[in-house]
mmCIF file of C-alpha atoms in Angstrom:
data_model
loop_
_atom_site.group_PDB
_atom_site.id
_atom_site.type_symbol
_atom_site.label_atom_id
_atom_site.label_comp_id
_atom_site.label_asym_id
_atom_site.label_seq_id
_atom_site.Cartn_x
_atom_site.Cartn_y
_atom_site.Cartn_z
ATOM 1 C CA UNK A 1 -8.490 49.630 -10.804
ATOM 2 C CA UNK A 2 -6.499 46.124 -10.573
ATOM 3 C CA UNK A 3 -8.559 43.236 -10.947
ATOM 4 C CA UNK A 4 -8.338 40.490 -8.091
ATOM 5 C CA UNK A 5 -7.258 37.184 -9.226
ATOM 6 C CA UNK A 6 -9.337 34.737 -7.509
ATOM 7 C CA UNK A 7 -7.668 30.958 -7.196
ATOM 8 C CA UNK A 8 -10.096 28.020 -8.390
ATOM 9 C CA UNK A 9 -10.312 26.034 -4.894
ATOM 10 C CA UNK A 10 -8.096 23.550 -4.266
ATOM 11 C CA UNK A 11 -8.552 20.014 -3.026
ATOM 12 C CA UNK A 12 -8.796 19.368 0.671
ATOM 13 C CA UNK A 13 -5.257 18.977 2.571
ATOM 14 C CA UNK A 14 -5.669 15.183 3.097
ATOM 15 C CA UNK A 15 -6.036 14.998 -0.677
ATOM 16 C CA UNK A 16 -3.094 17.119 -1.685
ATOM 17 C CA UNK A 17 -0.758 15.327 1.121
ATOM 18 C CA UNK A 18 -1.427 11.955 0.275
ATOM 19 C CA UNK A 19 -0.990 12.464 -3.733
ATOM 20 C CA UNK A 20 2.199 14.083 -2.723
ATOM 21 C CA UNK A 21 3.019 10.906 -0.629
ATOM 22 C CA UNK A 22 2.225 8.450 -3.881
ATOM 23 C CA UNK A 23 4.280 11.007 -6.366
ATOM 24 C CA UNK A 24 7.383 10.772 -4.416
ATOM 25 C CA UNK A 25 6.766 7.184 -3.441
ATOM 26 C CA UNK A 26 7.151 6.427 -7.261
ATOM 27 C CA UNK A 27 9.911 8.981 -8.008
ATOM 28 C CA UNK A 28 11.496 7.336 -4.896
ATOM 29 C CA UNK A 29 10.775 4.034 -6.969
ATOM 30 C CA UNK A 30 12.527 4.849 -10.057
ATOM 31 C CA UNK A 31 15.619 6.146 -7.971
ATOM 32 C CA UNK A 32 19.044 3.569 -7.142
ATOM 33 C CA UNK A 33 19.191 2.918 -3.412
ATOM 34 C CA UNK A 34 21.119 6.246 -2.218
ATOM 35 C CA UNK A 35 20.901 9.678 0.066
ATOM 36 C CA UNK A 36 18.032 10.900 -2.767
ATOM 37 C CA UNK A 37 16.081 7.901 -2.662
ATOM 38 C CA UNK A 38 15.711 8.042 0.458
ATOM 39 C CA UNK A 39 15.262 11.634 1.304
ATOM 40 C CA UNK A 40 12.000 10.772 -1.239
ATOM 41 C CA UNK A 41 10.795 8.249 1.129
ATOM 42 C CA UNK A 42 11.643 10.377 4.044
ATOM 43 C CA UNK A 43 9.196 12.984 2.472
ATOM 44 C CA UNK A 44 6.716 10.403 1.513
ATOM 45 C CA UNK A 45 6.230 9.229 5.255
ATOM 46 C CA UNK A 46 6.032 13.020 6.776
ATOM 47 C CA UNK A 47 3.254 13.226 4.213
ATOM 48 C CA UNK A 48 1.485 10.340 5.345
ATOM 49 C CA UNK A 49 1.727 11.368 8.993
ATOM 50 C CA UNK A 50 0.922 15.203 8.404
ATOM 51 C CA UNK A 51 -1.967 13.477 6.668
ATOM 52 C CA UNK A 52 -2.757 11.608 9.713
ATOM 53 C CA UNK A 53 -2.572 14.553 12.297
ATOM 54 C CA UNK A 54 -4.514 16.546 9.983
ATOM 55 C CA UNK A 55 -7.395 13.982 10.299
ATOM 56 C CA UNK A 56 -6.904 13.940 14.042
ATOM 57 C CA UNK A 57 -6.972 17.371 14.707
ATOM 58 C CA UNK A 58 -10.030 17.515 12.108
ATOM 59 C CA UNK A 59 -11.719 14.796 14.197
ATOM 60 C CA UNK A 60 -15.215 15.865 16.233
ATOM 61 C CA UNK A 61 -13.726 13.785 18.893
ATOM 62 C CA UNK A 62 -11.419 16.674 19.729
ATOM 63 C CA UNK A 63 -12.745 19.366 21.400
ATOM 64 C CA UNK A 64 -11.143 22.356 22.975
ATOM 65 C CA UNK A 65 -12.010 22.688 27.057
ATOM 66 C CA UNK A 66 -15.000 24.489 28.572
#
């Protein structure tokens, strides 16, 4: 019989999107001004906003219609 792996849980979504934001802020950092550079800093910012919808759609404020 195969034994199920079970995954340690992971950190919350806002967590894991805005340490993705800082990593490629810094790679970003260490980069010459170019097309890579600033694809990291494109990636950085949809992090911070995913992070920022996330917490919106998490928000009690929003509720779905009755």
């Amino acid at each position: 019989m195969p034994r199920i792996q079970r995954n340690q849980p992971k950190a919350p979504l806002q967590d894991r999107l805005m340490l993705e934001a800082m990593r490629l802020k810094d790679e970003a950092n260490e980069l010459p001004p170019g097309s890579l550079r600033d694809a990291r800093i494109r990636k950085a910012r949809q992090a911070v906003t995913a992070c920022h919808v996330n917490e919106w759609l998490s928000s009690p404020g929003l509720q779905a219609p009755q």
